[in-house]
Amino acid sequence: MEIETKEFRTSKNQTGALTFIEGCKDILFEINRVYYIYDVAPGERRGFHAHKTLEQYLICVHGSCKILLDNGMEQSTVQLADPNEGLYVGPGTWREMYDFSDGAVLLVLASDYYTEDDYIRDYQAFLDYVRNEGIR
Ligand code: TYD
């Protein structure tokens, strides 16, 4: 499956780097929530869910991690290791995050507030969901 990444604008000089992300320009959905994942113990894997409507950008702002994406037909993996790279994860995409480096911080920009109703946490239910969505 196709991986959609975006390189955010960055100002770099001898003093350091500054990456900036602007609503409507860099991110086309309305950002209603920001959260970040960190302190992930070695070998741990997270995610194991899809969302029905949520859109997200995942940015590994420190360290690196790998993301498995699955649309019910195909899978792809991507390593995020650059703080100015964002990975788009849209609705109906199963995701797993793993291989977090020591101290990695995964920042997520999300289109909506947290609600458990938007989650599909069972893989078989996810497959049924995307197949039924495809028929419509
Ligand atoms: P979850 O999305 O399952 O984490 P991951 O995909 O990284 O494994 O969320 C873990 C817990 O945190 C779960 O109990 C729901 C809660 N949570 C919130 O309360 N608000 C949030 O914005 C998020 C993302 C999670």
JSON list of N, CA and C in Angstrom, two decimals, residues 56-116:
[
{"chain": "A", "resi": 56, "resn": "GLN", "atom": "N", "xyz": [-4.71, 11.32, 10.98]},
{"chain": "A", "resi": 56, "resn": "GLN", "atom": "CA", "xyz": [-3.57, 11.61, 11.84]},
{"chain": "A", "resi": 56, "resn": "GLN", "atom": "C", "xyz": [-2.30, 11.84, 11.04]},
{"chain": "A", "resi": 57, "resn": "TYR", "atom": "N", "xyz": [-1.39, 12.61, 11.61]},
{"chain": "A", "resi": 57, "resn": "TYR", "atom": "CA", "xyz": [0.01, 12.65, 11.16]},
{"chain": "A", "resi": 57, "resn": "TYR", "atom": "C", "xyz": [0.87, 12.17, 12.32]},
{"chain": "A", "resi": 58, "resn": "LEU", "atom": "N", "xyz": [1.76, 11.25, 12.03]},
{"chain": "A", "resi": 58, "resn": "LEU", "atom": "CA", "xyz": [2.68, 10.73, 13.03]},
{"chain": "A", "resi": 58, "resn": "LEU", "atom": "C", "xyz": [4.07, 11.30, 12.74]},
{"chain": "A", "resi": 59, "resn": "ILE", "atom": "N", "xyz": [4.68, 11.84, 13.75]},
{"chain": "A", "resi": 59, "resn": "ILE", "atom": "CA", "xyz": [6.01, 12.45, 13.59]},
{"chain": "A", "resi": 59, "resn": "ILE", "atom": "C", "xyz": [6.89, 11.96, 14.73]},
{"chain": "A", "resi": 60, "resn": "CYS", "atom": "N", "xyz": [7.99, 11.33, 14.40]},
{"chain": "A", "resi": 60, "resn": "CYS", "atom": "CA", "xyz": [8.91, 10.88, 15.45]},
{"chain": "A", "resi": 60, "resn": "CYS", "atom": "C", "xyz": [9.86, 12.05, 15.71]},
{"chain": "A", "resi": 61, "resn": "VAL", "atom": "N", "xyz": [9.52, 12.86, 16.71]},
{"chain": "A", "resi": 61, "resn": "VAL", "atom": "CA", "xyz": [10.27, 14.10, 16.94]},
{"chain": "A", "resi": 61, "resn": "VAL", "atom": "C", "xyz": [11.60, 13.85, 17.64]},
{"chain": "A", "resi": 62, "resn": "HIS", "atom": "N", "xyz": [11.77, 12.66, 18.19]},
{"chain": "A", "resi": 62, "resn": "HIS", "atom": "CA", "xyz": [13.08, 12.31, 18.77]},
{"chain": "A", "resi": 62, "resn": "HIS", "atom": "C", "xyz": [13.29, 10.81, 18.64]},
{"chain": "A", "resi": 63, "resn": "GLY", "atom": "N", "xyz": [14.46, 10.41, 18.16]},
{"chain": "A", "resi": 63, "resn": "GLY", "atom": "CA", "xyz": [14.75, 8.99, 18.01]},
{"chain": "A", "resi": 63, "resn": "GLY", "atom": "C", "xyz": [14.08, 8.43, 16.77]},
{"chain": "A", "resi": 64, "resn": "SER", "atom": "N", "xyz": [13.75, 7.14, 16.83]},
{"chain": "A", "resi": 64, "resn": "SER", "atom": "CA", "xyz": [13.14, 6.50, 15.66]},
{"chain": "A", "resi": 64, "resn": "SER", "atom": "C", "xyz": [12.17, 5.42, 16.11]},
{"chain": "A", "resi": 65, "resn": "CYS", "atom": "N", "xyz": [11.27, 5.08, 15.21]},
{"chain": "A", "resi": 65, "resn": "CYS", "atom": "CA", "xyz": [10.38, 3.95, 15.43]},
{"chain": "A", "resi": 65, "resn": "CYS", "atom": "C", "xyz": [9.88, 3.48, 14.08]},
{"chain": "A", "resi": 66, "resn": "LYS", "atom": "N", "xyz": [9.29, 2.30, 14.06]},
{"chain": "A", "resi": 66, "resn": "LYS", "atom": "CA", "xyz": [8.73, 1.78, 12.82]},
{"chain": "A", "resi": 66, "resn": "LYS", "atom": "C", "xyz": [7.22, 1.72, 12.94]},
{"chain": "A", "resi": 67, "resn": "ILE", "atom": "N", "xyz": [6.56, 1.92, 11.79]},
{"chain": "A", "resi": 67, "resn": "ILE", "atom": "CA", "xyz": [5.10, 1.88, 11.75]},
{"chain": "A", "resi": 67, "resn": "ILE", "atom": "C", "xyz": [4.69, 0.87, 10.69]},
{"chain": "A", "resi": 68, "resn": "LEU", "atom": "N", "xyz": [3.85, -0.05, 11.09]},
{"chain": "A", "resi": 68, "resn": "LEU", "atom": "CA", "xyz": [3.22, -0.97, 10.13]},
{"chain": "A", "resi": 68, "resn": "LEU", "atom": "C", "xyz": [1.84, -0.43, 9.81]},
{"chain": "A", "resi": 69, "resn": "LEU", "atom": "N", "xyz": [1.55, -0.29, 8.51]},
{"chain": "A", "resi": 69, "resn": "LEU", "atom": "CA", "xyz": [0.22, 0.13, 8.08]},
{"chain": "A", "resi": 69, "resn": "LEU", "atom": "C", "xyz": [-0.40, -0.98, 7.26]},
{"chain": "A", "resi": 70, "resn": "ASP", "atom": "N", "xyz": [-1.70, -1.18, 7.43]},
{"chain": "A", "resi": 70, "resn": "ASP", "atom": "CA", "xyz": [-2.40, -2.28, 6.78]},
{"chain": "A", "resi": 70, "resn": "ASP", "atom": "C", "xyz": [-3.78, -1.76, 6.39]},
{"chain": "A", "resi": 71, "resn": "ASN", "atom": "N", "xyz": [-4.10, -1.84, 5.10]},
{"chain": "A", "resi": 71, "resn": "ASN", "atom": "CA", "xyz": [-5.42, -1.34, 4.67]},
{"chain": "A", "resi": 71, "resn": "ASN", "atom": "C", "xyz": [-6.43, -2.48, 4.48]},
{"chain": "A", "resi": 72, "resn": "GLY", "atom": "N", "xyz": [-6.07, -3.66, 4.94]},
{"chain": "A", "resi": 72, "resn": "GLY", "atom": "CA", "xyz": [-6.96, -4.82, 4.82]},
{"chain": "A", "resi": 72, "resn": "GLY", "atom": "C", "xyz": [-6.63, -5.66, 3.60]},
{"chain": "A", "resi": 73, "resn": "MET", "atom": "N", "xyz": [-5.84, -5.09, 2.69]},
{"chain": "A", "resi": 73, "resn": "MET", "atom": "CA", "xyz": [-5.43, -5.81, 1.47]},
{"chain": "A", "resi": 73, "resn": "MET", "atom": "C", "xyz": [-3.92, -5.93, 1.41]},
{"chain": "A", "resi": 74, "resn": "GLU", "atom": "N", "xyz": [-3.26, -4.85, 1.82]},
{"chain": "A", "resi": 74, "resn": "GLU", "atom": "CA", "xyz": [-1.80, -4.79, 1.73]},
{"chain": "A", "resi": 74, "resn": "GLU", "atom": "C", "xyz": [-1.24, -4.17, 3.01]},
{"chain": "A", "resi": 75, "resn": "GLN", "atom": "N", "xyz": [0.04, -4.50, 3.23]},
{"chain": "A", "resi": 75, "resn": "GLN", "atom": "CA", "xyz": [0.73, -3.91, 4.38]},
{"chain": "A", "resi": 75, "resn": "GLN", "atom": "C", "xyz": [1.98, -3.19, 3.90]},
{"chain": "A", "resi": 76, "resn": "SER", "atom": "N", "xyz": [2.38, -2.16, 4.62]},
{"chain": "A", "resi": 76, "resn": "SER", "atom": "CA", "xyz": [3.65, -1.48, 4.38]},
{"chain": "A", "resi": 76, "resn": "SER", "atom": "C", "xyz": [4.24, -1.12, 5.72]},
{"chain": "A", "resi": 77, "resn": "THR", "atom": "N", "xyz": [5.56, -1.03, 5.76]},
{"chain": "A", "resi": 77, "resn": "THR", "atom": "CA", "xyz": [6.19, -0.53, 6.98]},
{"chain": "A", "resi": 77, "resn": "THR", "atom": "C", "xyz": [7.05, 0.65, 6.61]},
{"chain": "A", "resi": 78, "resn": "VAL", "atom": "N", "xyz": [7.16, 1.55, 7.55]},
{"chain": "A", "resi": 78, "resn": "VAL", "atom": "CA", "xyz": [7.98, 2.73, 7.33]},
{"chain": "A", "resi": 78, "resn": "VAL", "atom": "C", "xyz": [8.72, 3.03, 8.63]},
{"chain": "A", "resi": 79, "resn": "GLN", "atom": "N", "xyz": [9.97, 3.46, 8.49]},
{"chain": "A", "resi": 79, "resn": "GLN", "atom": "CA", "xyz": [10.70, 3.89, 9.67]},
{"chain": "A", "resi": 79, "resn": "GLN", "atom": "C", "xyz": [10.65, 5.40, 9.74]},
{"chain": "A", "resi": 80, "resn": "LEU", "atom": "N", "xyz": [10.27, 5.91, 10.88]},
{"chain": "A", "resi": 80, "resn": "LEU", "atom": "CA", "xyz": [10.28, 7.36, 11.10]},
{"chain": "A", "resi": 80, "resn": "LEU", "atom": "C", "xyz": [11.51, 7.67, 11.94]},
{"chain": "A", "resi": 81, "resn": "ALA", "atom": "N", "xyz": [12.39, 8.49, 11.40]},
{"chain": "A", "resi": 81, "resn": "ALA", "atom": "CA", "xyz": [13.64, 8.77, 12.10]},
{"chain": "A", "resi": 81, "resn": "ALA", "atom": "C", "xyz": [14.05, 10.22, 11.93]},
{"chain": "A", "resi": 82, "resn": "ASP", "atom": "N", "xyz": [13.16, 11.01, 11.34]},
{"chain": "A", "resi": 82, "resn": "ASP", "atom": "CA", "xyz": [13.50, 12.39, 11.02]},
{"chain": "A", "resi": 82, "resn": "ASP", "atom": "C", "xyz": [12.43, 13.30, 11.62]},
{"chain": "A", "resi": 83, "resn": "PRO", "atom": "N", "xyz": [12.81, 14.21, 12.49]},
{"chain": "A", "resi": 83, "resn": "PRO", "atom": "CA", "xyz": [11.78, 15.05, 13.14]},
{"chain": "A", "resi": 83, "resn": "PRO", "atom": "C", "xyz": [11.02, 15.97, 12.20]},
{"chain": "A", "resi": 84, "resn": "ASN", "atom": "N", "xyz": [11.46, 16.10, 10.95]},
{"chain": "A", "resi": 84, "resn": "ASN", "atom": "CA", "xyz": [10.65, 16.93, 10.05]},
{"chain": "A", "resi": 84, "resn": "ASN", "atom": "C", "xyz": [9.84, 16.10, 9.05]},
{"chain": "A", "resi": 85, "resn": "GLU", "atom": "N", "xyz": [9.72, 14.80, 9.32]},
{"chain": "A", "resi": 85, "resn": "GLU", "atom": "CA", "xyz": [8.93, 13.94, 8.43]},
{"chain": "A", "resi": 85, "resn": "GLU", "atom": "C", "xyz": [7.64, 13.51, 9.12]},
{"chain": "A", "resi": 86, "resn": "GLY", "atom": "N", "xyz": [6.51, 13.69, 8.42]},
{"chain": "A", "resi": 86, "resn": "GLY", "atom": "CA", "xyz": [5.22, 13.26, 8.96]},
{"chain": "A", "resi": 86, "resn": "GLY", "atom": "C", "xyz": [4.65, 12.13, 8.11]},
{"chain": "A", "resi": 87, "resn": "LEU", "atom": "N", "xyz": [4.04, 11.18, 8.78]},
{"chain": "A", "resi": 87, "resn": "LEU", "atom": "CA", "xyz": [3.39, 10.05, 8.10]},
{"chain": "A", "resi": 87, "resn": "LEU", "atom": "C", "xyz": [1.89, 10.21, 8.25]},
{"chain": "A", "resi": 88, "resn": "TYR", "atom": "N", "xyz": [1.18, 10.29, 7.13]},
{"chain": "A", "resi": 88, "resn": "TYR", "atom": "CA", "xyz": [-0.28, 10.40, 7.18]},
{"chain": "A", "resi": 88, "resn": "TYR", "atom": "C", "xyz": [-0.89, 9.00, 7.41]},
{"chain": "A", "resi": 89, "resn": "VAL", "atom": "N", "xyz": [-1.81, 8.93, 8.36]},
{"chain": "A", "resi": 89, "resn": "VAL", "atom": "CA", "xyz": [-2.54, 7.68, 8.59]},
{"chain": "A", "resi": 89, "resn": "VAL", "atom": "C", "xyz": [-4.03, 8.04, 8.59]},
{"chain": "A", "resi": 90, "resn": "GLY", "atom": "N", "xyz": [-4.72, 7.57, 7.59]},
{"chain": "A", "resi": 90, "resn": "GLY", "atom": "CA", "xyz": [-6.12, 7.92, 7.42]},
{"chain": "A", "resi": 90, "resn": "GLY", "atom": "C", "xyz": [-7.06, 6.88, 8.02]},
{"chain": "A", "resi": 91, "resn": "PRO", "atom": "N", "xyz": [-8.35, 7.12, 7.87]},
{"chain": "A", "resi": 91, "resn": "PRO", "atom": "CA", "xyz": [-9.36, 6.18, 8.38]},
{"chain": "A", "resi": 91, "resn": "PRO", "atom": "C", "xyz": [-9.20, 4.81, 7.73]},
{"chain": "A", "resi": 92, "resn": "GLY", "atom": "N", "xyz": [-9.62, 3.78, 8.45]},
{"chain": "A", "resi": 92, "resn": "GLY", "atom": "CA", "xyz": [-9.60, 2.42, 7.88]},
{"chain": "A", "resi": 92, "resn": "GLY", "atom": "C", "xyz": [-8.20, 1.87, 7.68]},
{"chain": "A", "resi": 93, "resn": "THR", "atom": "N", "xyz": [-7.27, 2.30, 8.50]},
{"chain": "A", "resi": 93, "resn": "THR", "atom": "CA", "xyz": [-5.89, 1.81, 8.40]},
{"chain": "A", "resi": 93, "resn": "THR", "atom": "C", "xyz": [-5.45, 1.22, 9.74]},
{"chain": "A", "resi": 94, "resn": "TRP", "atom": "N", "xyz": [-5.18, -0.08, 9.70]},
{"chain": "A", "resi": 94, "resn": "TRP", "atom": "CA", "xyz": [-4.66, -0.75, 10.90]},
{"chain": "A", "resi": 94, "resn": "TRP", "atom": "C", "xyz": [-3.22, -0.32, 11.09]},
{"chain": "A", "resi": 95, "resn": "ARG", "atom": "N", "xyz": [-2.82, 0.02, 12.30]},
{"chain": "A", "resi": 95, "resn": "ARG", "atom": "CA", "xyz": [-1.44, 0.44, 12.54]},
{"chain": "A", "resi": 95, "resn": "ARG", "atom": "C", "xyz": [-0.84, -0.23, 13.77]},
{"chain": "A", "resi": 96, "resn": "GLU", "atom": "N", "xyz": [0.45, -0.53, 13.64]},
{"chain": "A", "resi": 96, "resn": "GLU", "atom": "CA", "xyz": [1.23, -1.02, 14.78]},
{"chain": "A", "resi": 96, "resn": "GLU", "atom": "C", "xyz": [2.53, -0.24, 14.80]},
{"chain": "A", "resi": 97, "resn": "MET", "atom": "N", "xyz": [2.95, 0.16, 16.00]},
{"chain": "A", "resi": 97, "resn": "MET", "atom": "CA", "xyz": [4.18, 0.93, 16.16]},
{"chain": "A", "resi": 97, "resn": "MET", "atom": "C", "xyz": [5.16, 0.09, 16.97]},
{"chain": "A", "resi": 98, "resn": "TYR", "atom": "N", "xyz": [6.41, 0.00, 16.50]},
{"chain": "A", "resi": 98, "resn": "TYR", "atom": "CA", "xyz": [7.37, -0.89, 17.16]},
{"chain": "A", "resi": 98, "resn": "TYR", "atom": "C", "xyz": [8.79, -0.41, 16.91]},
{"chain": "A", "resi": 99, "resn": "ASP", "atom": "N", "xyz": [9.74, -1.14, 17.48]},
{"chain": "A", "resi": 99, "resn": "ASP", "atom": "CA", "xyz": [11.17, -0.78, 17.33]},
{"chain": "A", "resi": 99, "resn": "ASP", "atom": "C", "xyz": [11.45, 0.67, 17.74]},
{"chain": "A", "resi": 100, "resn": "PHE", "atom": "N", "xyz": [10.84, 1.08, 18.84]},
{"chain": "A", "resi": 100, "resn": "PHE", "atom": "CA", "xyz": [11.13, 2.43, 19.35]},
{"chain": "A", "resi": 100, "resn": "PHE", "atom": "C", "xyz": [12.57, 2.47, 19.85]},
{"chain": "A", "resi": 101, "resn": "SER", "atom": "N", "xyz": [13.32, 3.44, 19.41]},
{"chain": "A", "resi": 101, "resn": "SER", "atom": "CA", "xyz": [14.68, 3.58, 19.94]},
{"chain": "A", "resi": 101, "resn": "SER", "atom": "C", "xyz": [14.59, 4.14, 21.36]},
{"chain": "A", "resi": 102, "resn": "ASP", "atom": "N", "xyz": [15.68, 4.02, 22.07]},
{"chain": "A", "resi": 102, "resn": "ASP", "atom": "CA", "xyz": [15.71, 4.50, 23.45]},
{"chain": "A", "resi": 102, "resn": "ASP", "atom": "C", "xyz": [15.41, 6.01, 23.45]},
{"chain": "A", "resi": 103, "resn": "GLY", "atom": "N", "xyz": [14.43, 6.43, 24.19]},
{"chain": "A", "resi": 103, "resn": "GLY", "atom": "CA", "xyz": [14.12, 7.86, 24.28]},
{"chain": "A", "resi": 103, "resn": "GLY", "atom": "C", "xyz": [13.26, 8.40, 23.15]},
{"chain": "A", "resi": 104, "resn": "ALA", "atom": "N", "xyz": [12.78, 7.52, 22.27]},
{"chain": "A", "resi": 104, "resn": "ALA", "atom": "CA", "xyz": [11.99, 8.00, 21.12]},
{"chain": "A", "resi": 104, "resn": "ALA", "atom": "C", "xyz": [10.69, 8.67, 21.60]},
{"chain": "A", "resi": 105, "resn": "VAL", "atom": "N", "xyz": [10.31, 9.71, 20.87]},
{"chain": "A", "resi": 105, "resn": "VAL", "atom": "CA", "xyz": [9.05, 10.41, 21.15]},
{"chain": "A", "resi": 105, "resn": "VAL", "atom": "C", "xyz": [8.27, 10.47, 19.84]},
{"chain": "A", "resi": 106, "resn": "LEU", "atom": "N", "xyz": [7.08, 9.88, 19.85]},
{"chain": "A", "resi": 106, "resn": "LEU", "atom": "CA", "xyz": [6.23, 9.87, 18.66]},
{"chain": "A", "resi": 106, "resn": "LEU", "atom": "C", "xyz": [5.07, 10.84, 18.88]},
{"chain": "A", "resi": 107, "resn": "LEU", "atom": "N", "xyz": [5.10, 11.93, 18.12]},
{"chain": "A", "resi": 107, "resn": "LEU", "atom": "CA", "xyz": [4.08, 12.97, 18.23]},
{"chain": "A", "resi": 107, "resn": "LEU", "atom": "C", "xyz": [2.97, 12.69, 17.23]},
{"chain": "A", "resi": 108, "resn": "VAL", "atom": "N", "xyz": [1.72, 12.87, 17.66]},
{"chain": "A", "resi": 108, "resn": "VAL", "atom": "CA", "xyz": [0.59, 12.60, 16.77]},
{"chain": "A", "resi": 108, "resn": "VAL", "atom": "C", "xyz": [-0.32, 13.83, 16.72]},
{"chain": "A", "resi": 109, "resn": "LEU", "atom": "N", "xyz": [-0.61, 14.27, 15.50]},
{"chain": "A", "resi": 109, "resn": "LEU", "atom": "CA", "xyz": [-1.58, 15.34, 15.26]},
{"chain": "A", "resi": 109, "resn": "LEU", "atom": "C", "xyz": [-2.85, 14.66, 14.77]},
{"chain": "A", "resi": 110, "resn": "ALA", "atom": "N", "xyz": [-3.95, 14.92, 15.43]},
{"chain": "A", "resi": 110, "resn": "ALA", "atom": "CA", "xyz": [-5.17, 14.17, 15.12]},
{"chain": "A", "resi": 110, "resn": "ALA", "atom": "C", "xyz": [-6.32, 15.12, 14.80]},
{"chain": "A", "resi": 111, "resn": "SER", "atom": "N", "xyz": [-7.22, 14.65, 13.95]},
{"chain": "A", "resi": 111, "resn": "SER", "atom": "CA", "xyz": [-8.31, 15.50, 13.46]},
{"chain": "A", "resi": 111, "resn": "SER", "atom": "C", "xyz": [-9.46, 15.64, 14.45]},
{"chain": "A", "resi": 112, "resn": "ASP", "atom": "N", "xyz": [-9.48, 14.80, 15.46]},
{"chain": "A", "resi": 112, "resn": "ASP", "atom": "CA", "xyz": [-10.64, 14.87, 16.37]},
{"chain": "A", "resi": 112, "resn": "ASP", "atom": "C", "xyz": [-10.25, 14.49, 17.79]},
{"chain": "A", "resi": 113, "resn": "TYR", "atom": "N", "xyz": [-11.18, 14.75, 18.69]},
{"chain": "A", "resi": 113, "resn": "TYR", "atom": "CA", "xyz": [-10.98, 14.40, 20.09]},
{"chain": "A", "resi": 113, "resn": "TYR", "atom": "C", "xyz": [-10.95, 12.88, 20.25]},
{"chain": "A", "resi": 114, "resn": "TYR", "atom": "N", "xyz": [-10.45, 12.46, 21.38]},
{"chain": "A", "resi": 114, "resn": "TYR", "atom": "CA", "xyz": [-10.42, 11.03, 21.68]},
{"chain": "A", "resi": 114, "resn": "TYR", "atom": "C", "xyz": [-11.83, 10.51, 21.93]},
{"chain": "A", "resi": 115, "resn": "THR", "atom": "N", "xyz": [-12.17, 9.44, 21.21]},
{"chain": "A", "resi": 115, "resn": "THR", "atom": "CA", "xyz": [-13.39, 8.71, 21.56]},
{"chain": "A", "resi": 115, "resn": "THR", "atom": "C", "xyz": [-13.18, 7.25, 21.19]},
{"chain": "A", "resi": 116, "resn": "GLU", "atom": "N", "xyz": [-13.46, 6.41, 22.15]},
{"chain": "A", "resi": 116, "resn": "GLU", "atom": "CA", "xyz": [-13.25, 4.97, 21.95]},
{"chain": "A", "resi": 116, "resn": "GLU", "atom": "C", "xyz": [-14.18, 4.45, 20.85]}
]
